[in-house]
Short mmCIF file of C-alpha atoms and ligand atoms in Angstrom, two decimals:
data_model
loop_
_atom_site.label_atom_id
_atom_site.label_comp_id
_atom_site.label_asym_id
_atom_site.label_seq_id
_atom_site.Cartn_x
_atom_site.Cartn_y
_atom_site.Cartn_z
CA MET A 1 0.00 0.00 0.00
CA ASP A 2 1.00 3.58 -0.70
CA ASP A 3 2.41 5.33 2.39
CA ALA A 4 1.88 9.01 3.14
CA VAL A 5 4.87 9.02 5.48
CA SER A 6 7.77 6.68 5.62
CA VAL A 7 10.53 7.03 8.18
CA ARG A 8 13.80 5.09 7.90
CA ASP A 9 16.43 4.72 10.62
CA LEU A 10 15.66 8.17 11.95
CA VAL A 11 18.07 9.44 14.59
CA VAL A 12 17.47 12.79 16.29
CA GLU A 13 19.62 14.46 18.91
CA ARG A 14 18.23 17.28 21.00
CA GLY A 15 20.70 19.04 23.22
CA ARG A 16 23.16 16.26 24.05
CA ARG A 17 20.52 13.56 24.24
CA ARG A 18 19.72 11.05 21.53
CA VAL A 19 15.94 11.43 21.53
CA LEU A 20 15.07 9.18 18.58
CA GLN A 21 17.35 6.19 18.25
CA GLY A 22 16.83 4.83 14.77
CA ILE A 23 13.08 4.70 14.18
CA SER A 24 11.59 3.14 11.04
CA CYS A 25 7.85 3.25 10.52
CA ALA A 26 5.18 4.18 8.00
CA VAL A 27 1.82 5.95 7.94
CA PRO A 28 -0.50 4.54 5.25
CA ARG A 29 -2.53 7.00 3.19
CA GLY A 30 -6.13 7.63 4.13
CA THR A 31 -5.83 6.27 7.66
CA VAL A 32 -5.91 7.65 11.17
CA THR A 33 -2.65 6.51 12.74
CA GLY A 34 -2.15 6.92 16.46
CA LEU A 35 1.24 7.82 17.91
CA LEU A 36 1.47 6.71 21.52
CA GLY A 37 4.11 6.47 24.16
CA PRO A 38 5.07 7.66 27.62
CA SER A 39 5.76 11.33 28.28
CA GLY A 40 9.21 12.22 26.94
CA SER A 41 9.37 9.18 24.66
CA GLY A 42 9.81 11.33 21.54
CA LYS A 43 6.33 11.67 20.02
CA THR A 44 6.56 15.41 19.47
CA THR A 45 10.10 15.05 18.14
CA LEU A 46 9.00 12.46 15.58
CA MET A 47 6.12 14.69 14.46
CA ARG A 48 8.45 17.67 14.14
CA ALA A 49 10.74 15.56 11.94
CA ILE A 50 7.77 14.63 9.74
CA VAL A 51 6.65 18.24 9.24
CA GLY A 52 10.27 19.21 8.60
CA VAL A 53 11.03 21.57 11.49
CA GLN A 54 13.31 19.19 13.40
CA ARG A 55 17.01 18.97 12.64
CA VAL A 56 17.82 15.30 12.21
CA SER A 57 21.16 13.54 12.69
CA ALA A 58 20.63 10.52 10.45
CA GLY A 59 17.98 8.64 8.52
CA THR A 60 15.36 9.75 6.02
CA VAL A 61 11.80 10.97 6.32
CA THR A 62 9.67 10.85 3.17
CA VAL A 63 6.34 12.66 3.16
CA LEU A 64 3.88 12.34 0.26
CA GLY A 65 6.75 11.14 -1.89
CA ARG A 66 9.01 14.11 -1.11
CA PRO A 67 11.74 14.63 1.49
CA ALA A 68 10.23 16.04 4.69
CA GLY A 69 10.41 19.82 4.83
CA ALA A 70 10.42 20.28 1.02
CA ALA A 71 8.95 23.65 0.08
CA ASP A 72 5.97 22.27 -1.88
CA LEU A 73 4.98 20.11 1.11
CA ARG A 74 4.18 23.21 3.12
CA ARG A 75 0.87 23.60 1.31
CA ARG A 76 0.07 19.89 1.62
CA VAL A 77 0.81 19.24 5.30
CA GLY A 78 -1.03 20.66 8.31
CA TYR A 79 0.62 20.69 11.74
CA LEU A 80 -0.97 21.17 15.15
CA THR A 81 1.71 21.90 17.75
CA GLN A 82 1.28 20.42 21.21
CA ALA A 83 1.03 23.83 22.88
CA PRO A 84 -1.69 25.87 21.10
CA SER A 85 0.09 28.23 18.72
CA VAL A 86 -2.45 30.85 17.78
CA TYR A 87 -2.39 34.62 18.25
CA ALA A 88 -3.84 35.38 21.68
CA ASP A 89 -4.51 38.99 20.67
CA LEU A 90 -6.69 38.06 17.68
CA THR A 91 -10.17 36.58 17.67
CA VAL A 92 -10.73 32.94 16.73
CA ARG A 93 -12.17 34.05 13.40
CA GLU A 94 -9.24 36.36 12.64
CA ASN A 95 -6.77 33.59 13.42
CA ALA A 96 -8.55 31.09 11.17
CA ARG A 97 -8.91 33.64 8.36
CA TYR A 98 -5.21 34.45 8.52
CA PHE A 99 -4.10 30.83 8.28
CA ALA A 100 -6.72 30.27 5.58
CA ALA A 101 -5.24 33.15 3.58
CA LEU A 102 -1.77 31.59 3.81
CA HIS A 103 -3.25 28.55 2.06
CA GLY A 104 -5.25 30.58 -0.45
CA ARG A 105 -8.63 29.80 1.17
CA ASP A 106 -11.37 32.39 1.58
CA HIS A 107 -13.13 33.76 4.64
CA ALA A 108 -16.16 31.52 4.25
CA HIS A 109 -13.95 28.44 4.33
CA ALA A 110 -12.20 29.70 7.48
CA ASP A 111 -15.51 30.39 9.22
CA GLN A 112 -16.74 26.91 8.29
CA THR A 113 -13.62 25.33 9.79
CA VAL A 114 -14.14 27.28 13.00
CA ALA A 115 -17.69 25.94 13.16
CA ASP A 116 -16.41 22.41 12.46
CA VAL A 117 -14.32 22.40 15.62
CA GLY A 118 -17.32 23.61 17.62
CA LEU A 119 -16.24 27.22 18.06
CA ALA A 120 -18.94 28.99 16.03
CA GLY A 121 -20.27 30.56 19.24
CA ALA A 122 -16.85 31.86 20.27
CA ALA A 123 -15.65 32.95 16.81
CA GLY A 124 -15.66 36.63 17.75
CA GLN A 125 -13.84 36.12 21.04
CA LEU A 126 -10.17 36.93 21.54
CA VAL A 127 -8.15 33.70 21.78
CA GLY A 128 -6.55 35.07 24.95
CA ASN A 129 -9.95 34.95 26.64
CA LEU A 130 -10.79 31.37 25.71
CA SER A 131 -10.73 28.33 28.00
CA GLY A 132 -7.82 25.93 27.57
CA GLY A 133 -9.86 23.42 25.58
CA GLN A 134 -11.34 26.14 23.36
CA ARG A 135 -7.91 27.56 22.70
CA SER A 136 -6.57 24.21 21.56
CA ARG A 137 -9.55 23.81 19.24
CA ALA A 138 -8.84 27.26 17.80
CA SER A 139 -5.33 26.03 17.12
CA LEU A 140 -6.76 22.85 15.55
CA ALA A 141 -8.97 24.90 13.23
CA CYS A 142 -5.86 26.73 11.99
CA ALA A 143 -4.14 23.40 11.26
CA LEU A 144 -7.11 22.05 9.29
CA VAL A 145 -8.11 25.21 7.44
CA GLY A 146 -5.81 24.58 4.47
CA ASP A 147 -7.39 21.15 3.74
CA PRO A 148 -3.98 19.45 3.87
CA GLU A 149 -3.42 15.96 2.46
CA LEU A 150 -1.49 15.00 5.59
CA VAL A 151 -2.50 16.27 9.01
CA VAL A 152 -0.08 15.90 11.91
CA LEU A 153 -1.87 16.52 15.20
CA ASP A 154 0.07 16.62 18.46
CA GLU A 155 -2.42 15.78 21.23
CA PRO A 156 -5.46 17.46 19.63
CA THR A 157 -7.98 16.26 22.19
CA VAL A 158 -6.26 17.35 25.41
CA GLY A 159 -8.62 19.26 27.66
CA GLN A 160 -11.75 18.40 25.65
CA ASP A 161 -14.86 16.92 27.23
CA PRO A 162 -16.04 13.43 26.17
CA VAL A 163 -18.72 14.74 23.81
CA LEU A 164 -16.31 17.02 21.99
CA ARG A 165 -13.69 14.30 21.85
CA ALA A 166 -16.17 11.95 20.21
CA ASP A 167 -17.09 14.74 17.74
CA LEU A 168 -13.46 15.40 16.89
CA TRP A 169 -12.71 11.70 16.36
CA ALA A 170 -15.76 11.38 14.11
CA ARG A 171 -14.41 14.31 12.11
CA PHE A 172 -10.95 12.73 11.87
CA HIS A 173 -12.47 9.53 10.51
CA ALA A 174 -14.62 11.46 8.04
CA MET A 175 -11.47 13.22 6.82
CA ALA A 176 -9.65 9.89 6.46
CA ALA A 177 -12.61 8.45 4.55
CA ALA A 178 -12.29 11.39 2.15
CA GLY A 179 -8.62 10.51 1.56
CA THR A 180 -6.76 12.64 4.12
CA THR A 181 -4.02 10.98 6.15
CA LEU A 182 -3.93 11.74 9.86
CA LEU A 183 -1.17 11.14 12.37
CA VAL A 184 -2.47 11.83 15.87
CA SER A 185 -0.52 11.62 19.12
CA SER A 186 -2.32 10.92 22.34
CA HIS A 187 -1.88 10.02 25.97
CA VAL A 188 -5.39 8.68 26.31
CA MET A 189 -5.59 4.96 25.73
CA ASP A 190 -9.28 4.84 24.94
CA GLU A 191 -8.38 6.97 21.93
CA ALA A 192 -5.88 4.37 20.75
CA GLY A 193 -8.79 2.05 20.05
CA ARG A 194 -10.25 4.60 17.65
CA CYS A 195 -7.20 4.55 15.37
CA ASP A 196 -6.77 2.42 12.24
CA ARG A 197 -3.12 1.85 13.10
CA LEU A 198 -0.95 2.40 16.14
CA LEU A 199 2.68 3.40 16.55
CA LEU A 200 3.96 2.88 20.08
CA ILE A 201 7.31 4.40 21.00
CA ARG A 202 9.30 4.25 24.20
CA ASP A 203 12.59 6.04 24.81
CA GLY A 204 12.97 6.93 21.17
CA ARG A 205 12.49 3.37 19.90
CA LEU A 206 9.53 1.84 18.13
CA VAL A 207 7.86 -0.80 20.30
CA ALA A 208 4.83 -1.61 18.17
CA ASP A 209 3.51 -0.74 14.69
CA ASP A 210 0.23 -2.52 14.13
CA THR A 211 -3.57 -2.33 14.13
CA PRO A 212 -5.31 -2.13 17.53
CA ALA A 213 -6.71 -5.63 16.98
CA ALA A 214 -3.26 -7.07 16.27
CA VAL A 215 -1.83 -5.33 19.35
CA ARG A 216 -4.56 -6.90 21.47
CA ALA A 217 -4.02 -10.31 19.88
CA SER A 218 -0.24 -10.30 20.26
CA THR A 219 -0.40 -9.38 23.95
CA GLY A 220 -3.40 -11.54 24.76
CA VAL A 221 -5.32 -8.74 26.52
CA THR A 222 -8.34 -6.81 25.27
CA ASP A 223 -7.62 -3.63 27.19
CA LEU A 224 -5.20 -1.51 25.09
CA GLU A 225 -3.83 0.24 28.17
CA GLU A 226 -2.89 -3.10 29.66
CA ALA A 227 -1.52 -4.24 26.29
CA PHE A 228 0.75 -1.18 26.13
CA LEU A 229 2.00 -1.70 29.66
CA ARG A 230 2.95 -5.24 28.73
CA LEU A 231 4.65 -4.18 25.52
CA ILE A 232 6.61 -1.50 27.35
CA LYS A 233 7.60 -3.90 30.12
CA ALA A 234 8.71 -6.48 27.57
CA SER A 235 10.79 -3.87 25.73
CA GLU A 236 12.38 -2.75 29.02
CA GLN A 237 13.37 -6.34 29.85
CA GLU A 238 14.80 -6.70 26.37
CA ALA A 239 16.77 -3.51 26.80
CA SER A 240 18.22 -4.52 30.18
CA SER A 241 19.13 -8.07 29.23
CA MET B 1 7.27 36.14 -1.83
CA ASN B 2 3.57 36.12 -2.61
CA PRO B 3 1.49 39.33 -2.65
CA ARG B 4 -1.59 37.62 -1.21
CA ILE B 5 0.34 36.15 1.72
CA LEU B 6 2.22 39.40 2.29
CA ALA B 7 -1.05 41.35 2.39
CA ALA B 8 -2.64 38.82 4.76
CA THR B 9 0.38 38.96 7.06
CA THR B 10 0.49 42.77 7.09
CA GLY B 11 -3.24 42.84 7.83
CA ARG B 12 -2.87 40.31 10.62
CA ILE B 13 -0.13 42.33 12.34
CA LEU B 14 -2.15 45.56 12.07
CA ARG B 15 -5.22 43.75 13.41
CA GLN B 16 -3.21 42.58 16.44
CA LEU B 17 -2.16 46.18 17.02
CA ARG B 18 -5.74 47.39 16.67
CA HIS B 19 -6.94 45.03 19.39
CA ASP B 20 -4.38 46.60 21.73
CA ARG B 21 -6.01 50.03 22.10
CA ARG B 22 -3.78 51.16 24.91
CA THR B 23 -0.63 50.59 22.87
CA VAL B 24 -2.14 52.55 19.97
CA ALA B 25 -3.01 55.41 22.31
CA LEU B 26 0.49 55.43 23.81
CA LEU B 27 2.06 55.35 20.35
CA ILE B 28 0.18 58.48 19.38
CA VAL B 29 0.13 60.45 22.62
CA VAL B 30 3.60 59.95 24.11
CA PRO B 31 5.58 61.75 21.35
CA THR B 32 3.24 64.74 21.62
CA VAL B 33 3.67 64.93 25.39
CA LEU B 34 7.44 64.72 25.08
CA LEU B 35 7.43 67.43 22.41
CA ALA B 36 5.44 69.63 24.78
CA LEU B 37 8.01 68.96 27.48
CA VAL B 38 10.89 70.01 25.23
CA TYR B 39 8.94 73.05 24.08
CA PHE B 40 8.38 74.34 27.61
CA MET B 41 11.96 73.48 28.63
CA TYR B 42 13.41 75.76 25.99
CA VAL B 43 10.65 78.34 25.57
CA ASP B 44 12.46 80.99 27.67
CA GLN B 45 15.97 80.25 26.44
CA PRO B 46 17.52 83.06 24.39
CA THR B 47 18.41 82.24 20.79
CA PRO B 48 21.43 83.81 19.04
CA ARG B 49 20.32 85.86 16.05
CA GLY B 50 20.05 84.14 12.71
CA GLN B 51 20.17 80.64 14.22
CA PRO B 52 17.36 78.14 14.63
CA THR B 53 15.93 78.02 18.15
CA VAL B 54 16.96 75.13 20.36
CA PHE B 55 13.42 73.81 20.13
CA ASP B 56 13.52 73.87 16.33
CA ARG B 57 16.82 72.01 16.36
CA VAL B 58 15.87 69.40 18.97
CA ALA B 59 12.24 68.81 18.02
CA LEU B 60 13.11 68.20 14.38
CA ILE B 61 15.47 65.38 15.37
CA MET B 62 13.04 64.02 17.96
CA LEU B 63 10.49 63.57 15.17
CA GLY B 64 12.94 61.13 13.60
CA PHE B 65 13.75 59.42 16.89
CA PHE B 66 10.26 58.53 18.09
CA PRO B 67 9.42 56.02 15.38
CA PHE B 68 12.96 54.64 15.56
CA ILE B 69 12.93 53.89 19.28
CA ILE B 70 9.30 52.83 19.59
CA MET B 71 9.14 50.64 16.50
CA PHE B 72 12.37 48.92 17.47
CA LEU B 73 10.89 47.97 20.84
CA VAL B 74 7.47 47.02 19.52
CA THR B 75 8.97 44.85 16.79
CA SER B 76 11.48 43.05 19.01
CA ILE B 77 8.73 42.13 21.46
CA ALA B 78 6.25 41.12 18.75
CA MET B 79 8.78 38.89 17.00
CA LEU B 80 9.96 37.40 20.28
CA ARG B 81 6.34 36.52 21.02
CA GLU B 82 6.07 34.78 17.66
CA ARG B 83 9.08 32.72 18.64
CA THR B 84 8.06 31.86 22.19
CA THR B 85 4.38 31.10 21.56
CA GLY B 86 5.17 28.71 18.72
CA THR B 87 3.36 30.74 16.05
CA LEU B 88 6.66 31.30 14.22
CA GLU B 89 7.36 27.58 14.06
CA ARG B 90 3.86 27.00 12.79
CA LEU B 91 4.09 29.80 10.19
CA LEU B 92 7.28 28.24 8.87
CA THR B 93 5.37 25.01 8.15
CA THR B 94 2.90 26.94 5.93
CA PRO B 95 3.41 28.32 2.40
CA LEU B 96 4.50 31.65 3.91
CA ALA B 97 7.99 32.72 2.76
CA LYS B 98 10.37 34.23 5.29
CA LEU B 99 10.32 37.54 3.42
CA ASP B 100 6.49 37.59 3.54
CA LEU B 101 6.77 37.67 7.32
CA LEU B 102 9.65 40.14 7.52
CA PHE B 103 8.19 42.55 4.93
CA GLY B 104 4.80 42.14 6.61
CA TYR B 105 6.31 43.47 9.82
CA GLY B 106 8.20 46.16 7.91
CA ILE B 107 5.04 47.42 6.20
CA ALA B 108 2.70 47.11 9.19
CA PHE B 109 4.92 48.78 11.77
CA GLY B 110 6.27 51.14 9.10
CA LEU B 111 2.68 52.34 8.63
CA ALA B 112 2.27 52.64 12.39
CA GLY B 113 5.45 54.74 12.39
CA VAL B 114 4.04 56.98 9.65
CA VAL B 115 0.86 57.60 11.66
CA GLN B 116 2.90 58.34 14.75
CA ALA B 117 5.26 60.67 12.90
CA THR B 118 2.39 62.44 11.13
CA VAL B 119 0.55 63.22 14.35
CA ALA B 120 3.75 64.25 16.13
CA SER B 121 4.85 66.44 13.21
CA ALA B 122 1.44 68.07 12.89
CA VAL B 123 1.52 68.95 16.58
CA ALA B 124 5.13 70.16 16.38
CA TYR B 125 4.45 72.43 13.40
CA TRP B 126 1.02 73.76 14.23
CA VAL B 127 0.86 73.75 18.03
CA PHE B 128 4.46 74.41 18.96
CA ASP B 129 5.33 76.41 15.88
CA LEU B 130 8.25 74.32 14.69
CA THR B 131 9.93 76.09 11.77
CA THR B 132 12.03 74.37 9.15
CA ALA B 133 13.15 75.61 5.77
CA GLY B 134 12.04 72.36 4.11
CA SER B 135 8.59 70.81 4.11
CA ILE B 136 6.81 68.71 6.74
CA GLY B 137 6.30 66.00 4.11
CA LEU B 138 10.05 65.36 3.92
CA VAL B 139 10.24 65.13 7.71
CA ILE B 140 7.50 62.51 7.72
CA MET B 141 9.17 60.59 4.91
CA ILE B 142 12.46 60.43 6.82
CA ALA B 143 10.62 59.39 9.98
CA ALA B 144 8.90 56.61 8.03
CA ILE B 145 12.21 55.28 6.73
CA ASN B 146 13.54 55.41 10.29
CA ALA B 147 10.56 53.33 11.39
CA VAL B 148 11.27 50.69 8.75
CA LEU B 149 14.95 50.64 9.74
CA ALA B 150 13.93 50.16 13.37
CA VAL B 151 11.58 47.30 12.45
CA ALA B 152 14.36 45.59 10.51
CA LEU B 153 16.82 45.96 13.39
CA GLY B 154 14.18 44.75 15.84
CA LEU B 155 13.47 41.65 13.74
CA PHE B 156 17.18 40.90 13.61
CA CYS B 157 17.89 41.51 17.31
CA SER B 158 14.92 39.45 18.49
CA ALA B 159 16.77 36.36 17.24
CA PHE B 160 19.34 36.88 19.98
CA ALA B 161 16.85 37.25 22.83
CA ARG B 162 15.30 34.32 24.63
CA THR B 163 13.08 36.35 26.95
CA GLU B 164 11.27 39.69 26.98
CA PHE B 165 13.76 40.94 29.57
CA GLN B 166 16.61 40.28 27.18
CA ALA B 167 14.74 41.82 24.26
CA VAL B 168 14.20 45.06 26.16
CA GLN B 169 17.93 45.16 26.99
CA PHE B 170 18.73 45.36 23.30
CA MET B 171 17.11 48.79 23.21
CA PRO B 172 19.97 50.57 25.03
CA VAL B 173 22.49 48.45 23.14
CA VAL B 174 21.17 49.31 19.69
CA VAL B 175 19.54 52.69 20.21
CA ALA B 176 21.63 54.54 22.81
CA PRO B 177 24.94 54.66 20.91
CA GLN B 178 23.16 55.84 17.77
CA LEU B 179 21.40 58.52 19.80
CA LEU B 180 24.61 59.73 21.47
CA LEU B 181 26.74 59.77 18.34
CA CYS B 182 24.24 61.05 15.77
CA GLY B 183 25.33 64.65 16.11
CA LEU B 184 22.53 65.97 18.30
CA PHE B 185 24.69 66.43 21.42
CA VAL B 186 28.07 67.11 19.84
CA PRO B 187 28.31 67.99 16.13
CA ARG B 188 29.84 65.01 14.33
CA GLY B 189 32.67 67.11 12.93
CA GLU B 190 33.82 68.01 16.46
CA MET B 191 34.04 64.45 17.76
CA ALA B 192 37.28 62.50 18.21
CA GLY B 193 38.29 60.71 15.02
CA TRP B 194 37.43 57.22 16.24
CA LEU B 195 34.02 58.37 17.49
CA GLN B 196 33.38 59.91 14.10
CA ALA B 197 34.32 56.63 12.48
CA VAL B 198 31.80 54.81 14.68
CA SER B 199 29.21 57.46 13.99
CA ASP B 200 29.84 57.03 10.26
CA VAL B 201 28.71 53.41 10.31
CA LEU B 202 25.58 54.04 12.40
CA PRO B 203 22.56 54.52 10.14
CA LEU B 204 20.80 56.95 12.47
CA SER B 205 23.61 59.49 11.91
CA TYR B 206 22.47 59.74 8.29
CA ALA B 207 18.81 60.05 9.23
CA VAL B 208 19.69 62.94 11.53
CA GLU B 209 21.80 64.61 8.87
CA ALA B 210 18.90 64.27 6.42
CA LEU B 211 16.55 65.92 8.91
CA GLN B 212 19.06 68.73 9.47
CA GLU B 213 19.20 69.25 5.72
CA VAL B 214 15.41 69.62 5.67
CA GLY B 215 15.71 72.06 8.55
CA ALA B 216 18.22 74.26 6.71
CA HIS B 217 17.19 74.09 3.05
CA ALA B 218 13.88 74.88 1.39
CA ASP B 219 14.33 72.26 -1.32
CA PRO B 220 15.51 68.67 -0.85
CA THR B 221 19.29 68.57 -1.24
CA ALA B 222 21.51 65.95 -2.82
CA THR B 223 22.98 65.24 0.63
CA MET B 224 19.49 64.57 1.97
CA TRP B 225 18.70 62.11 -0.80
CA ARG B 226 22.03 60.37 -0.34
CA ASP B 227 21.37 60.06 3.41
CA VAL B 228 17.87 58.74 2.81
CA ALA B 229 19.28 56.16 0.41
CA ILE B 230 21.86 55.07 2.99
CA VAL B 231 19.21 54.62 5.69
CA ALA B 232 16.99 52.67 3.30
CA ALA B 233 19.93 50.46 2.28
CA ALA B 234 20.71 49.82 5.95
CA ALA B 235 17.07 48.78 6.48
CA VAL B 236 17.24 46.33 3.57
CA ALA B 237 20.55 44.93 4.87
CA ALA B 238 19.05 44.43 8.34
CA LEU B 239 16.03 42.65 6.81
CA VAL B 240 18.32 40.30 4.90
CA LEU B 241 20.26 39.58 8.10
CA ALA B 242 16.97 38.99 9.92
CA ALA B 243 15.94 36.51 7.20
CA ALA B 244 19.18 34.65 7.80
CA THR B 245 18.25 34.25 11.49
CA LEU B 246 14.94 32.55 10.62
CA ARG B 247 15.57 28.84 10.41
CA ARG B 248 12.84 26.48 9.38
CA ARG B 249 14.57 23.60 11.15
CA SER B 250 15.71 23.77 14.76
CA GLY B 251 17.20 21.36 17.26
N1 LIG C 1 14.14 21.75 22.88
C1 LIG C 1 14.65 20.63 23.44
N2 LIG C 1 15.97 20.58 23.73
C2 LIG C 1 16.50 19.47 24.28
N3 LIG C 1 15.81 18.37 24.57
C3 LIG C 1 14.50 18.36 24.31
C4 LIG C 1 13.85 19.50 23.73
N4 LIG C 1 12.56 19.20 23.58
C5 LIG C 1 12.39 17.96 24.03
N5 LIG C 1 13.55 17.44 24.49
C6 LIG C 1 13.76 16.10 25.05
O1 LIG C 1 13.45 15.17 24.03
C7 LIG C 1 12.77 14.05 24.59
C8 LIG C 1 11.52 13.76 23.78
O2 LIG C 1 10.67 14.87 23.87
P1 LIG C 1 9.26 14.93 23.14
O3 LIG C 1 8.74 16.30 23.33
O4 LIG C 1 9.43 14.43 21.76
O5 LIG C 1 8.43 13.88 24.01
P2 LIG C 1 6.88 13.52 23.92
O6 LIG C 1 6.80 12.05 23.69
O7 LIG C 1 6.20 14.39 22.95
O8 LIG C 1 6.39 13.83 25.40
P3 LIG C 1 4.95 14.34 25.91
O9 LIG C 1 4.04 13.19 25.82
O10 LIG C 1 5.21 14.74 27.32
O11 LIG C 1 4.56 15.47 25.04
C9 LIG C 1 12.50 14.37 26.04
O12 LIG C 1 13.40 13.65 26.83
C10 LIG C 1 12.77 15.84 26.16
O13 LIG C 1 13.33 16.15 27.40
MG1 LIG C 2 4.82 15.82 23.08
#
């Protein structure tokens, strides 16, 4: 199958630490792929390498058939940073319209995207006055507004209530059904079950790259949280022996 | 560069400024208050015959300084915010070119500088009776170029600041020497040779000389145009340096 992202032997050093230690993985087109792992395991770093803002020490990252960070990819890839990166001194609508303009989209499209993330009622509010969850949805709207072919979302559902989370996941699947590829990082294990594929990393190494069903089957437990704990424990034993 | 993206970026920066009403008010009011202060300081000082009054001499140069100092500060902080809040990193993953962002700041804050200089000049000429041989339009033009120079320097310097505290410290570093050596306090020709040499490479010296030319001559002089060209070239050079500090990839 055709992959939207393929990563080979990727090594990244940040400061003096080797944060990614030779990761190889792929994200198939038109899927929602979950990126999971303990805090500090390198999820954000891997996503930064895929969108082309991370300096890498070795390995290759290919995105939509081009080397990551290539100029023409910038109109085809959308990136949601982990910390909301929107202008606090602009309204939600003004933020979305600005990012829409960068992608050549009009105001109506921007306003629609704001409504899609459930912020129609707060569109005229300054981002600085929003709640944490609203602010991260404003940031999400700005990542989606260019209709990118590949969407890289770093913890998009943090701080959202269960209803909104369900809405957002439904939207992600609708986008995937329409051909968009999504890579979504998360801490929440019940979200792992909603993904088509899972990438589990620990300490900068890939521990699992499979479908949720296969992860359950290989570990012999139905609860994904438990399955991940087992996989991580097994990888720790492997590392220490 | 892309005209649509440049226009959107300029509009976005101006919109941010518009939401900050207090900053806009300070931008407009503070120069006027300071001009009033200088006016009343010197109003009773005797003036030697045939020479411009101290107020005429000082106020003319102040009109060039305000946009320079203020736009330098405003730009350094604005750009630092882009860096620390992650919006810069995000912008660099979009089709925006580095020059779209830098010219966006140059145009937006350049316009803010023009508004500031226009109000301050109008007050100086019509309330405090500033007299110059040349026209008010030339004064505003030089002030506008100063504003763009300040924006360019601010964009460049913000790359070397990690925090707002550091960014503010660049103000005395960049602005104070140019202020001291520009010829306002001691005429440049009377300075020690090495100070003159330093003064010769500081762009503000040329802006001040251009303003003094407007003060002394009814028509724009060749010296004034040369000075204006030097200041504009310095602004372009600073913008290019600032572009070199913007890296799409970081560690
Ligand atoms: N700017 C940086 N300079 C140096 N080291 C960094 C930097 N950013 C992150 N690191 C280190 O890189 C490692 C991986 O960080 P990363 O942000 O990729 O983790 P993460 O899996 O996204 O964690 P979380 O789930 O908490 O967001 C961590 O050990 C972190 O301390
Ligand atoms: Mg992270």
